[in-house]
Backbone as JSON Lines, residues from 0, in Angstrom:
{"i":0,"aa":"M","n":[-4.59,34.24,-19.53],"ca":[-5.71,33.49,-18.96],"c":[-5.6,31.95,-19.3]}
{"i":1,"aa":"A","n":[-4.99,31.6,-20.31],"ca":[-4.95,30.15,-20.7],"c":[-3.77,29.67,-19.93]}
{"i":2,"aa":"S","n":[-2.78,30.4,-19.5],"ca":[-1.62,29.89,-18.83],"c":[-2.1,29.72,-17.27]}
{"i":3,"aa":"E","n":[-3.0,30.65,-16.77],"ca":[-3.49,30.5,-15.46],"c":[-4.46,29.2,-15.39]}
{"i":4,"aa":"R","n":[-5.04,28.94,-16.33],"ca":[-5.91,27.6,-16.35],"c":[-4.93,26.41,-16.33]}
{"i":5,"aa":"Q","n":[-3.92,26.54,-17.17],"ca":[-2.89,25.32,-17.11],"c":[-2.27,25.19,-15.77]}
{"i":6,"aa":"I","n":[-2.01,26.4,-15.1],"ca":[-1.37,26.24,-13.76],"c":[-2.29,25.55,-12.79]}
{"i":7,"aa":"G","n":[-3.65,26.07,-12.89],"ca":[-4.57,25.47,-11.94],"c":[-4.74,23.97,-12.21]}
{"i":8,"aa":"S","n":[-4.72,23.61,-13.52],"ca":[-4.93,22.21,-13.85],"c":[-3.83,21.45,-13.41]}
{"i":9,"aa":"T","n":[-2.56,21.91,-13.45],"ca":[-1.33,21.21,-13.08],"c":[-1.47,20.85,-11.51]}
{"i":10,"aa":"S","n":[-1.88,21.94,-10.8],"ca":[-1.87,21.93,-9.42],"c":[-2.88,20.92,-8.93]}
{"i":11,"aa":"A","n":[-4.18,20.92,-9.76],"ca":[-5.17,19.95,-9.18],"c":[-4.71,18.46,-9.58]}
{"i":12,"aa":"L","n":[-4.07,18.47,-10.74],"ca":[-3.72,16.9,-11.01],"c":[-2.55,16.42,-9.96]}
{"i":13,"aa":"A","n":[-1.68,17.39,-9.73],"ca":[-0.72,17.07,-8.92],"c":[-1.2,16.73,-7.41]}
{"i":14,"aa":"R","n":[-2.11,17.43,-6.91],"ca":[-2.78,17.08,-5.6],"c":[-3.61,15.68,-5.72]}
{"i":15,"aa":"S","n":[-4.29,15.38,-6.76],"ca":[-5.07,14.2,-6.9],"c":[-4.08,13.14,-7.07]}
{"i":16,"aa":"L","n":[-2.98,13.16,-7.78],"ca":[-1.94,12.07,-7.9],"c":[-1.29,11.83,-6.54]}
{"i":17,"aa":"L","n":[-1.04,12.87,-5.91],"ca":[-0.46,12.57,-4.41],"c":[-1.5,11.91,-3.5]}
{"i":18,"aa":"D","n":[-2.71,12.4,-3.57],"ca":[-3.71,11.66,-2.64],"c":[-3.89,10.17,-2.98]}
{"i":19,"aa":"L","n":[-3.81,10.02,-4.37],"ca":[-4.06,8.49,-4.72],"c":[-2.92,7.72,-4.4]}
{"i":20,"aa":"C","n":[-1.68,8.21,-4.57],"ca":[-0.58,7.44,-4.25],"c":[-0.36,7.25,-2.71]}
{"i":21,"aa":"R","n":[-0.87,8.33,-2.02],"ca":[-0.78,8.25,-0.56],"c":[-1.63,7.16,0.02]}
{"i":22,"aa":"S","n":[-2.88,7.07,-0.52],"ca":[-3.82,6.11,-0.16],"c":[-3.39,4.61,-0.52]}
{"i":23,"aa":"R","n":[-2.74,4.51,-1.63],"ca":[-2.15,3.21,-1.99],"c":[-0.73,2.76,-1.68]}
{"i":24,"aa":"K","n":[-0.2,3.85,-0.91],"ca":[1.22,3.74,-0.4],"c":[2.22,3.46,-1.57]}
{"i":25,"aa":"L","n":[2.09,4.32,-2.62],"ca":[2.86,4.21,-3.82],"c":[3.96,5.46,-3.73]}
{"i":26,"aa":"M","n":[5.25,4.97,-4.25],"ca":[6.37,6.03,-4.15],"c":[6.58,6.37,-5.8]}
{"i":27,"aa":"I","n":[7.04,7.63,-5.99],"ca":[7.22,8.04,-7.35],"c":[8.56,8.58,-7.55]}
{"i":28,"aa":"A","n":[9.16,8.4,-8.74],"ca":[10.38,9.14,-9.11],"c":[10.11,9.67,-10.54]}
{"i":29,"aa":"T","n":[10.85,10.69,-10.89],"ca":[10.72,11.36,-12.22],"c":[11.96,11.35,-12.8]}
{"i":30,"aa":"A","n":[11.96,11.27,-14.2],"ca":[13.1,11.26,-14.98],"c":[12.85,12.45,-16.2]}
{"i":31,"aa":"E","n":[13.53,13.57,-16.2],"ca":[13.01,14.63,-17.09],"c":[14.25,15.08,-17.83]}
{"i":32,"aa":"S","n":[13.96,15.43,-19.13],"ca":[14.89,16.05,-19.96],"c":[14.43,17.37,-20.3]}
{"i":33,"aa":"C","n":[13.37,17.58,-21.37],"ca":[13.11,18.93,-21.83],"c":[12.33,19.63,-20.73]}
{"i":34,"aa":"T","n":[11.59,18.98,-19.88],"ca":[11.04,19.76,-18.78],"c":[11.89,20.14,-17.58]}
{"i":35,"aa":"G","n":[13.14,19.68,-17.63],"ca":[13.99,20.25,-16.64],"c":[13.69,20.18,-15.17]}
{"i":36,"aa":"G","n":[12.89,19.24,-14.82],"ca":[12.5,19.09,-13.4],"c":[11.14,19.67,-12.98]}
{"i":37,"aa":"L","n":[10.42,20.11,-13.9],"ca":[9.0,20.72,-13.73],"c":[8.09,19.83,-13.21]}
{"i":38,"aa":"V","n":[7.97,18.54,-13.48],"ca":[7.17,17.49,-13.06],"c":[7.38,17.38,-11.45]}
{"i":39,"aa":"A","n":[8.76,17.17,-11.1],"ca":[9.06,17.09,-9.77],"c":[8.65,18.34,-8.96]}
{"i":40,"aa":"A","n":[8.94,19.54,-9.58],"ca":[8.61,20.84,-8.97],"c":[7.01,20.99,-8.64]}
{"i":41,"aa":"A","n":[6.29,20.46,-9.66],"ca":[4.89,20.56,-9.44],"c":[4.32,19.77,-8.38]}
{"i":42,"aa":"L","n":[4.86,18.64,-8.17],"ca":[4.59,17.73,-7.07],"c":[4.98,18.03,-5.77]}
{"i":43,"aa":"T","n":[6.28,18.52,-5.67],"ca":[6.95,18.9,-4.39],"c":[6.51,20.3,-4.04]}
{"i":44,"aa":"E","n":[5.79,21.08,-4.81],"ca":[5.14,22.31,-4.56],"c":[4.19,22.09,-3.37]}
{"i":45,"aa":"I","n":[3.51,20.99,-3.32],"ca":[2.45,20.77,-2.43],"c":[2.93,20.18,-1.14]}
{"i":46,"aa":"P","n":[2.54,20.78,0.07],"ca":[3.03,20.38,1.43],"c":[2.65,18.84,1.45]}
{"i":47,"aa":"G","n":[3.65,18.12,2.19],"ca":[3.33,16.72,2.45],"c":[3.66,15.75,1.38]}
{"i":48,"aa":"S","n":[4.23,16.29,0.23],"ca":[4.56,15.4,-0.91],"c":[5.74,14.44,-0.59]}
{"i":49,"aa":"S","n":[6.39,14.6,0.53],"ca":[7.53,13.74,0.88],"c":[7.2,12.36,1.04]}
{"i":50,"aa":"D","n":[5.91,12.11,1.3],"ca":[5.67,10.7,1.54],"c":[5.34,10.02,0.35]}
{"i":51,"aa":"V","n":[5.3,10.69,-0.92],"ca":[5.09,10.17,-2.13],"c":[6.38,10.15,-2.99]}
{"i":52,"aa":"I","n":[6.86,11.35,-3.11],"ca":[7.95,11.68,-4.01],"c":[9.26,11.18,-3.45]}
{"i":53,"aa":"D","n":[10.11,10.29,-4.11],"ca":[11.32,9.88,-3.63],"c":[12.48,10.72,-4.17]}
{"i":54,"aa":"R","n":[12.51,10.97,-5.52],"ca":[13.5,11.8,-6.12],"c":[13.17,12.05,-7.66]}
{"i":55,"aa":"G","n":[13.98,13.02,-8.1],"ca":[13.8,13.41,-9.59],"c":[15.12,13.34,-10.17]}
{"i":56,"aa":"F","n":[15.2,12.83,-11.41],"ca":[16.46,12.88,-12.24],"c":[16.24,13.96,-13.34]}
{"i":57,"aa":"V","n":[17.16,14.8,-13.49],"ca":[17.13,15.83,-14.56],"c":[18.39,15.48,-15.49]}
{"i":58,"aa":"T","n":[17.96,14.77,-16.6],"ca":[19.08,14.3,-17.34],"c":[19.09,15.02,-18.78]}
{"i":59,"aa":"Y","n":[19.55,16.14,-18.89],"ca":[19.46,16.98,-20.06],"c":[20.26,16.54,-21.15]}
{"i":60,"aa":"S","n":[21.49,15.99,-20.72],"ca":[22.51,15.57,-21.89],"c":[22.28,14.17,-22.01]}
{"i":61,"aa":"N","n":[22.92,13.67,-23.08],"ca":[23.03,12.11,-23.53],"c":[23.85,11.48,-22.33]}
{"i":62,"aa":"E","n":[24.88,12.09,-21.96],"ca":[25.89,11.53,-21.02],"c":[25.03,11.39,-19.54]}
{"i":63,"aa":"A","n":[24.28,12.23,-19.27],"ca":[23.49,12.13,-17.99],"c":[22.54,11.04,-18.14]}
{"i":64,"aa":"K","n":[21.89,10.83,-19.25],"ca":[20.93,9.82,-19.47],"c":[21.62,8.44,-19.26]}
{"i":65,"aa":"R","n":[22.73,8.48,-19.84],"ca":[23.62,7.04,-19.71],"c":[24.03,6.89,-18.3]}
{"i":66,"aa":"A","n":[24.58,7.89,-17.65],"ca":[25.26,7.82,-16.28],"c":[24.23,7.56,-15.21]}
{"i":67,"aa":"M","n":[23.17,8.4,-15.26],"ca":[22.22,8.41,-14.14],"c":[21.0,7.37,-14.26]}
{"i":68,"aa":"L","n":[20.64,7.16,-15.56],"ca":[19.49,6.33,-15.78],"c":[19.79,4.93,-16.63]}
{"i":69,"aa":"G","n":[21.06,4.96,-16.93],"ca":[21.37,3.57,-17.66],"c":[20.89,3.38,-19.02]}
{"i":70,"aa":"V","n":[20.61,4.6,-19.67],"ca":[20.07,4.44,-21.02],"c":[21.34,4.09,-21.9]}
{"i":71,"aa":"E","n":[21.04,3.04,-22.76],"ca":[22.26,2.39,-23.54],"c":[22.63,3.44,-24.61]}
{"i":72,"aa":"A","n":[24.02,3.44,-24.79],"ca":[24.56,4.39,-25.87],"c":[24.04,3.96,-27.14]}
{"i":73,"aa":"S","n":[23.89,2.6,-27.49],"ca":[23.27,2.13,-28.71],"c":[21.9,2.8,-29.02]}
{"i":74,"aa":"T","n":[21.16,2.9,-27.97],"ca":[19.74,3.38,-28.06],"c":[19.81,4.84,-28.57]}
{"i":75,"aa":"L","n":[20.63,5.61,-27.84],"ca":[20.83,7.17,-28.21],"c":[21.43,7.33,-29.54]}
{"i":76,"aa":"Q","n":[22.15,6.45,-29.96],"ca":[22.84,6.58,-31.33],"c":[21.95,6.11,-32.38]}
{"i":77,"aa":"T","n":[21.06,5.06,-32.1],"ca":[20.31,4.53,-33.14],"c":[18.87,5.31,-33.26]}
{"i":78,"aa":"F","n":[18.31,5.68,-32.17],"ca":[16.95,6.22,-32.11],"c":[17.0,7.76,-31.74]}
{"i":79,"aa":"G","n":[18.04,8.14,-31.14],"ca":[18.16,9.51,-30.74],"c":[17.53,9.73,-29.27]}
{"i":80,"aa":"A","n":[18.0,10.9,-28.66],"ca":[17.52,11.17,-27.35],"c":[16.0,11.35,-27.29]}
{"i":81,"aa":"V","n":[15.34,11.84,-28.24],"ca":[13.97,12.07,-28.4],"c":[13.38,10.97,-29.1]}
{"i":82,"aa":"S","n":[12.95,9.95,-28.4],"ca":[12.47,8.81,-29.02],"c":[11.79,7.91,-28.01]}
{"i":83,"aa":"K","n":[10.9,7.0,-28.54],"ca":[10.11,6.1,-27.62],"c":[11.15,5.21,-26.88]}
{"i":84,"aa":"E","n":[12.06,4.79,-27.51],"ca":[13.19,3.74,-26.93],"c":[13.76,4.51,-25.84]}
{"i":85,"aa":"T","n":[14.18,5.73,-26.0],"ca":[14.9,6.51,-24.95],"c":[14.07,6.75,-23.68]}
{"i":86,"aa":"A","n":[12.77,7.12,-24.12],"ca":[11.92,7.4,-23.01],"c":[11.56,6.27,-22.1]}
{"i":87,"aa":"I","n":[11.36,5.03,-22.69],"ca":[11.1,3.94,-21.9],"c":[12.25,3.53,-21.08]}
{"i":88,"aa":"Q","n":[13.54,3.61,-21.65],"ca":[14.79,3.18,-20.79],"c":[14.99,4.2,-19.74]}
{"i":89,"aa":"M","n":[14.55,5.48,-19.87],"ca":[14.67,6.47,-18.9],"c":[13.76,5.99,-17.76]}
{"i":90,"aa":"A","n":[12.54,5.89,-18.06],"ca":[11.56,5.38,-17.02],"c":[11.89,4.19,-16.27]}
{"i":91,"aa":"V","n":[12.37,3.2,-16.94],"ca":[12.73,1.93,-16.22],"c":[14.08,2.26,-15.55]}
{"i":92,"aa":"G","n":[14.89,2.95,-15.94],"ca":[16.19,3.32,-15.12],"c":[15.85,4.07,-13.95]}
{"i":93,"aa":"A","n":[14.93,4.97,-13.94],"ca":[14.53,5.79,-12.72],"c":[13.8,4.73,-11.75]}
{"i":94,"aa":"L","n":[12.95,3.91,-12.18],"ca":[12.24,2.88,-11.39],"c":[13.23,2.0,-10.65]}
{"i":95,"aa":"E","n":[14.29,1.62,-11.3],"ca":[15.32,0.67,-10.86],"c":[16.29,1.42,-9.84]}
{"i":96,"aa":"R","n":[16.63,2.63,-10.19],"ca":[17.73,3.24,-9.45],"c":[17.01,3.87,-8.07]}
{"i":97,"aa":"A","n":[15.8,4.34,-8.23],"ca":[15.22,4.79,-7.14],"c":[14.52,3.76,-6.22]}
{"i":98,"aa":"D","n":[14.33,2.67,-6.76],"ca":[13.47,1.55,-5.98],"c":[12.03,2.08,-5.54]}
{"i":99,"aa":"V","n":[11.37,2.64,-6.39],"ca":[10.08,3.27,-6.22],"c":[9.01,2.22,-6.8]}
{"i":100,"aa":"D","n":[7.8,2.76,-6.8],"ca":[6.65,1.94,-7.3],"c":[6.31,2.42,-8.8]}
{"i":101,"aa":"L","n":[6.47,3.73,-9.06],"ca":[6.18,4.28,-10.31],"c":[7.2,5.29,-10.71]}
{"i":102,"aa":"A","n":[7.37,5.46,-12.1],"ca":[8.46,6.48,-12.62],"c":[7.84,6.97,-13.96]}
{"i":103,"aa":"V","n":[8.14,8.05,-14.06],"ca":[7.71,8.82,-15.42],"c":[8.9,9.53,-16.0]}
{"i":104,"aa":"A","n":[9.03,9.34,-17.38],"ca":[10.07,9.96,-18.22],"c":[9.59,10.88,-19.12]}
{"i":105,"aa":"I","n":[10.28,11.95,-19.49],"ca":[9.87,12.93,-20.47],"c":[11.05,13.28,-21.25]}
{"i":106,"aa":"T","n":[11.08,13.14,-22.63],"ca":[12.16,13.7,-23.5],"c":[11.63,14.28,-24.8]}
{"i":107,"aa":"G","n":[12.04,15.6,-25.06],"ca":[11.41,16.11,-26.25],"c":[12.02,17.24,-26.79]}
{"i":108,"aa":"I","n":[11.41,18.06,-27.75],"ca":[12.07,19.33,-28.29],"c":[11.07,20.38,-28.02]}
{"i":109,"aa":"A","n":[11.4,21.22,-27.0],"ca":[10.6,22.29,-26.46],"c":[10.75,23.44,-27.47]}
{"i":110,"aa":"G","n":[11.83,23.66,-28.12],"ca":[12.03,24.7,-29.01],"c":[12.75,26.08,-28.47]}
{"i":111,"aa":"P","n":[12.91,26.99,-29.1],"ca":[12.44,27.22,-30.58],"c":[13.2,26.58,-31.51]}
{"i":112,"aa":"G","n":[14.51,26.02,-31.12],"ca":[15.44,25.34,-32.0],"c":[15.56,23.9,-31.65]}
{"i":113,"aa":"G","n":[16.48,23.15,-32.29],"ca":[16.64,21.67,-31.95],"c":[15.82,20.71,-32.84]}
{"i":114,"aa":"A","n":[15.0,21.22,-33.88],"ca":[14.31,20.36,-34.71],"c":[15.27,19.65,-35.63]}
{"i":115,"aa":"T","n":[15.04,18.43,-35.96],"ca":[15.65,17.73,-36.91],"c":[14.7,17.02,-37.89]}
{"i":116,"aa":"P","n":[15.09,16.51,-39.04],"ca":[14.22,15.83,-39.97],"c":[13.44,14.82,-39.35]}
{"i":117,"aa":"G","n":[12.15,14.97,-39.38],"ca":[11.18,13.85,-38.67],"c":[11.05,14.1,-37.14]}
{"i":118,"aa":"K","n":[11.74,15.18,-36.68],"ca":[11.45,15.38,-35.28],"c":[11.31,16.93,-35.01]}
{"i":119,"aa":"P","n":[10.14,17.42,-35.39],"ca":[9.88,18.82,-35.34],"c":[9.79,19.33,-33.71]}
{"i":120,"aa":"V","n":[9.78,20.71,-33.71],"ca":[9.52,21.47,-32.39],"c":[8.25,21.03,-31.89]}
{"i":121,"aa":"G","n":[8.28,20.61,-30.57],"ca":[6.92,20.33,-30.04],"c":[6.73,18.77,-29.93]}
{"i":122,"aa":"L","n":[7.72,17.97,-30.51],"ca":[7.64,16.64,-30.36],"c":[8.08,16.19,-28.94]}
{"i":123,"aa":"V","n":[7.34,15.4,-28.26],"ca":[7.71,14.95,-26.78],"c":[7.23,13.46,-26.68]}
{"i":124,"aa":"H","n":[8.27,12.64,-26.16],"ca":[7.86,11.29,-25.9],"c":[7.81,11.09,-24.34]}
{"i":125,"aa":"F","n":[6.86,10.39,-24.02],"ca":[6.57,10.14,-22.52],"c":[6.51,8.51,-22.3]}
{"i":126,"aa":"A","n":[7.05,8.14,-21.06],"ca":[6.86,6.98,-20.64],"c":[6.72,6.78,-19.26]}
{"i":127,"aa":"V","n":[5.88,5.89,-18.75],"ca":[5.68,5.58,-17.26],"c":[5.91,3.96,-17.09]}
{"i":128,"aa":"A","n":[6.47,3.77,-15.93],"ca":[6.77,2.38,-15.73],"c":[6.33,2.13,-14.37]}
{"i":129,"aa":"A","n":[5.88,1.01,-14.08],"ca":[5.38,0.4,-12.64],"c":[6.19,-0.76,-12.31]}
{"i":130,"aa":"R","n":[6.36,-0.9,-10.99],"ca":[7.1,-1.94,-10.44],"c":[6.62,-3.41,-10.78]}
{"i":131,"aa":"D","n":[5.13,-3.34,-11.21],"ca":[4.64,-4.73,-11.5],"c":[4.93,-5.19,-13.0]}
{"i":132,"aa":"G","n":[5.7,-4.21,-13.7],"ca":[6.1,-4.47,-14.99],"c":[5.36,-3.75,-16.08]}
{"i":133,"aa":"R","n":[4.22,-3.08,-15.78],"ca":[3.51,-2.35,-16.8],"c":[4.3,-1.09,-17.2]}
{"i":134,"aa":"I","n":[4.37,-0.89,-18.53],"ca":[5.01,0.16,-19.12],"c":[4.11,1.0,-20.19]}
{"i":135,"aa":"T","n":[4.03,2.18,-20.28],"ca":[3.11,2.81,-21.15],"c":[3.86,4.0,-21.91]}
{"i":136,"aa":"H","n":[3.73,4.11,-23.1],"ca":[4.47,5.12,-23.82],"c":[3.38,5.85,-24.57]}
{"i":137,"aa":"R","n":[3.64,7.18,-24.8],"ca":[2.85,8.14,-25.65],"c":[3.7,9.08,-26.35]}
{"i":138,"aa":"E","n":[3.41,9.38,-27.41],"ca":[4.03,10.45,-28.34],"c":[3.1,11.58,-28.51]}
{"i":139,"aa":"H","n":[3.52,12.83,-28.19],"ca":[2.74,13.87,-28.53],"c":[3.53,15.05,-29.42]}
{"i":140,"aa":"R","n":[2.77,15.48,-30.47],"ca":[3.34,16.53,-31.21],"c":[2.58,17.95,-30.94]}
{"i":141,"aa":"F","n":[2.99,18.62,-30.02],"ca":[2.32,19.75,-29.61],"c":[2.4,20.97,-30.55]}
{"i":142,"aa":"G","n":[3.46,20.85,-31.38],"ca":[3.69,21.92,-32.54],"c":[4.48,23.08,-31.87]}
{"i":143,"aa":"A","n":[4.73,24.11,-32.64],"ca":[5.64,25.26,-32.25],"c":[4.72,26.11,-31.58]}
{"i":144,"aa":"I","n":[4.24,25.89,-30.42],"ca":[3.46,26.72,-29.66],"c":[4.04,27.6,-28.52]}
{"i":145,"aa":"G","n":[5.39,27.37,-28.52],"ca":[6.16,28.18,-27.6],"c":[6.79,27.32,-26.66]}
{"i":146,"aa":"R","n":[8.08,27.49,-26.16],"ca":[8.75,26.7,-25.39],"c":[8.12,26.53,-24.06]}
{"i":147,"aa":"S","n":[7.69,27.54,-23.44],"ca":[6.92,27.44,-22.19],"c":[5.77,26.52,-22.12]}
{"i":148,"aa":"T","n":[4.96,26.74,-23.16],"ca":[3.68,26.06,-23.3],"c":[3.93,24.55,-23.55]}
{"i":149,"aa":"V","n":[4.89,24.33,-24.43],"ca":[5.26,22.81,-24.69],"c":[5.61,22.13,-23.32]}
{"i":150,"aa":"R","n":[6.42,22.79,-22.54],"ca":[6.81,22.22,-21.19],"c":[5.81,22.17,-20.22]}
{"i":151,"aa":"T","n":[4.8,23.2,-20.21],"ca":[3.71,23.08,-19.29],"c":[2.7,22.0,-19.73]}
{"i":152,"aa":"R","n":[2.38,21.83,-20.98],"ca":[1.56,20.67,-21.34],"c":[2.24,19.4,-21.16]}
{"i":153,"aa":"S","n":[3.57,19.37,-21.24],"ca":[4.22,18.09,-20.96],"c":[4.1,17.65,-19.52]}
{"i":154,"aa":"V","n":[4.14,18.54,-18.63],"ca":[3.89,18.27,-17.18],"c":[2.64,17.73,-16.96]}
{"i":155,"aa":"I","n":[1.64,18.36,-17.67],"ca":[0.09,17.9,-17.43],"c":[-0.04,16.5,-18.05]}
{"i":156,"aa":"E","n":[0.56,16.25,-19.12],"ca":[0.41,14.82,-19.64],"c":[1.17,13.75,-18.73]}
{"i":157,"aa":"A","n":[2.26,14.2,-18.18],"ca":[2.94,13.32,-17.43],"c":[2.29,12.86,-16.05]}
{"i":158,"aa":"L","n":[1.57,13.91,-15.6],"ca":[0.92,13.63,-14.3],"c":[-0.44,12.81,-14.67]}
{"i":159,"aa":"R","n":[-1.04,12.94,-15.75],"ca":[-2.09,12.2,-16.1],"c":[-1.73,10.8,-16.28]}
{"i":160,"aa":"M","n":[-0.61,10.47,-16.95],"ca":[-0.09,9.19,-17.18],"c":[0.18,8.47,-15.91]}
{"i":161,"aa":"L","n":[0.76,9.26,-14.95],"ca":[1.13,8.76,-13.68],"c":[-0.26,8.26,-12.97]}
{"i":162,"aa":"M","n":[-1.33,9.16,-13.13],"ca":[-2.57,8.89,-12.48],"c":[-3.11,7.62,-13.01]}
{"i":163,"aa":"E","n":[-2.98,7.33,-14.35],"ca":[-3.65,6.19,-14.97],"c":[-2.92,4.86,-14.45]}
{"i":164,"aa":"L","n":[-1.63,4.91,-14.19],"ca":[-0.82,3.93,-13.8],"c":[-0.99,3.62,-12.29]}
{"i":165,"aa":"A","n":[-1.31,4.68,-11.53],"ca":[-1.4,4.47,-10.06],"c":[-2.8,3.97,-9.66]}
{"i":166,"aa":"R","n":[-3.68,4.09,-10.53],"ca":[-5.11,3.7,-10.15],"c":[-5.15,2.08,-9.94]}
{"i":167,"aa":"P","n":[-5.96,1.57,-9.18],"ca":[-5.99,0.07,-8.95],"c":[-6.52,-0.6,-10.26]}
{"i":168,"aa":"Q","n":[-5.91,-1.79,-10.77],"ca":[-6.4,-2.41,-11.95],"c":[-7.59,-3.16,-11.63]}
{"i":169,"aa":"V","n":[-8.55,-3.06,-12.57],"ca":[-9.85,-3.7,-12.45],"c":[-9.75,-5.02,-13.21]}
{"i":170,"aa":"P","n":[-9.96,-6.1,-12.49],"ca":[-9.84,-7.5,-13.27],"c":[-10.82,-7.58,-14.24]}
{"i":171,"aa":"A","n":[-10.52,-8.14,-15.36],"ca":[-11.39,-8.39,-16.55],"c":[-12.39,-9.47,-16.17]}
{"i":172,"aa":"K","n":[-13.5,-9.05,-16.45],"ca":[-14.66,-10.13,-16.18],"c":[-14.54,-11.36,-17.16]}
{"i":173,"aa":"P","n":[-14.84,-12.5,-16.71],"ca":[-14.74,-13.72,-17.63],"c":[-16.01,-13.69,-18.45]}
{"i":174,"aa":"Q","n":[-15.72,-13.87,-19.72],"ca":[-16.7,-14.02,-20.63],"c":[-17.4,-15.37,-20.58]}
{"i":175,"aa":"R","n":[-18.84,-15.22,-20.63],"ca":[-19.6,-16.45,-20.6],"c":[-19.78,-16.98,-22.11]}
{"i":176,"aa":"A","n":[-19.8,-18.34,-22.24],"ca":[-20.08,-18.8,-23.44],"c":[-21.45,-18.57,-23.95]}
{"i":177,"aa":"A","n":[-21.66,-18.34,-25.12],"ca":[-23.0,-17.99,-25.54],"c":[-23.88,-19.32,-25.48]}
{"i":178,"aa":"A","n":[-25.07,-19.07,-24.93],"ca":[-26.01,-20.32,-24.8],"c":[-26.56,-20.59,-26.13]}
{"i":179,"aa":"T","n":[-26.71,-21.89,-26.43],"ca":[-27.31,-22.2,-27.69],"c":[-28.62,-22.95,-27.37]}
{"i":180,"aa":"R","n":[-29.77,-22.62,-28.28],"ca":[-31.04,-23.09,-28.07],"c":[-31.2,-24.39,-28.84]}
{"i":181,"aa":"L","n":[-30.34,-24.68,-29.66],"ca":[-30.19,-25.92,-30.39],"c":[-30.06,-27.22,-29.57]}
{"i":182,"aa":"R","n":[-30.82,-28.17,-29.69],"ca":[-30.68,-29.24,-28.96],"c":[-29.55,-30.18,-29.65]}
{"i":183,"aa":"P","n":[-28.71,-30.72,-28.74],"ca":[-27.53,-31.58,-29.11],"c":[-28.17,-32.74,-29.92]}
{"i":184,"aa":"R","n":[-27.53,-33.12,-30.98],"ca":[-27.8,-34.35,-31.68],"c":[-27.45,-35.52,-30.97]}
{"i":185,"aa":"V","n":[-28.36,-36.65,-30.72],"ca":[-28.07,-37.96,-30.21],"c":[-27.7,-38.86,-31.29]}
{"i":186,"aa":"A","n":[-26.51,-39.48,-31.22],"ca":[-26.31,-40.4,-32.22],"c":[-27.08,-41.62,-32.06]}
{"i":187,"aa":"R","n":[-27.71,-42.24,-33.07],"ca":[-28.37,-43.51,-33.0],"c":[-27.45,-44.61,-33.09]}
{"i":188,"aa":"A","n":[-27.71,-45.72,-32.23],"ca":[-26.76,-46.86,-32.34],"c":[-27.21,-47.67,-33.7]}
{"i":189,"aa":"P","n":[-26.22,-48.19,-34.34],"ca":[-26.48,-48.92,-35.6],"c":[-27.28,-50.2,-35.4]}
{"i":190,"aa":"R","n":[-28.16,-50.39,-36.39],"ca":[-28.86,-51.74,-36.32],"c":[-28.04,-52.91,-36.47]}
{"i":191,"aa":"L","n":[-28.28,-53.82,-35.58],"ca":[-27.34,-55.06,-35.71],"c":[-27.93,-56.18,-36.61]}
{"i":192,"aa":"H","n":[-29.36,-56.05,-36.73],"ca":[-29.93,-57.0,-37.71],"c":[-30.85,-56.25,-38.58]}
{"i":193,"aa":"P","n":[-31.06,-56.76,-39.87],"ca":[-31.97,-56.04,-40.75],"c":[-33.46,-56.21,-40.29]}
{"i":194,"aa":"V","n":[-34.1,-55.25,-40.42],"ca":[-35.59,-55.36,-39.97],"c":[-36.41,-56.13,-41.07]}
{"i":195,"aa":"K","n":[-37.0,-57.14,-40.45],"ca":[-37.85,-58.05,-41.36],"c":[-39.3,-57.41,-41.59]}
{"i":196,"aa":"R","n":[-39.69,-57.05,-42.83],"ca":[-40.9,-56.67,-42.94],"c":[-41.84,-57.85,-43.51]}
{"i":197,"aa":"P","n":[-43.11,-57.87,-43.21],"ca":[-44.09,-58.91,-43.62],"c":[-44.3,-58.8,-45.01]}
{"i":198,"aa":"P","n":[-44.37,-60.19,-45.77],"ca":[-44.46,-60.12,-47.27],"c":[-45.86,-59.38,-47.67]}
{"i":199,"aa":"R","n":[-45.63,-58.86,-48.83],"ca":[-46.87,-58.05,-49.27],"c":[-47.9,-59.16,-49.87]}
{"i":200,"aa":"R","n":[-49.18,-58.89,-49.81],"ca":[-50.17,-59.76,-50.33],"c":[-50.37,-59.42,-51.85]}
{"i":201,"aa":"P","n":[-50.47,-60.48,-52.58],"ca":[-50.54,-60.28,-54.08],"c":[-52.0,-59.62,-54.36]}
{"i":202,"aa":"R","n":[-51.85,-58.55,-55.22],"ca":[-53.08,-57.92,-55.71],"c":[-53.97,-58.9,-56.52]}
{"i":203,"aa":"T","n":[-55.3,-58.59,-56.23],"ca":[-56.22,-59.42,-56.97],"c":[-57.03,-58.52,-57.91]}
């Protein structure tokens, strides 16, 4: 029952994303590692998606990440394939190589093996990048909930992040200066001459 709900949620999200991007004339590319192309599959499952989806990169190995997306070898060596830094470079690489408006990247450990110290099974890094320079990263620790479930939840999160980036930006309202009820003090001009007071009458 839970898997059926997830599938329905994935399909609904994919349709909403395609409709939004279609209305705004936005093109999408995907860069996937642990999901193995499931995000692209969820989107291209829907008829008419070709006017939004340009291409998908499945870069499972480190060599593929370097060759196809331009992820730097130093990034992979220093931070590892499952990291914020790698996810961002994957998204930016897909954006540049596909010449699209939006790109999403996913890299993680779906399990049941592959965990390392500090990087447990269920750890997934997501990144989305837009042509206007916006980049968003998120880290999720789904836990050891099963390989299929980690991958399905990763697809849903990737679609949600793309939706957020695809929505038109709302300009921030300028803040008004707080009105003050205090009257401004008026500086008095200095007296040029001393004030002459009348002499006091002597007391009788």
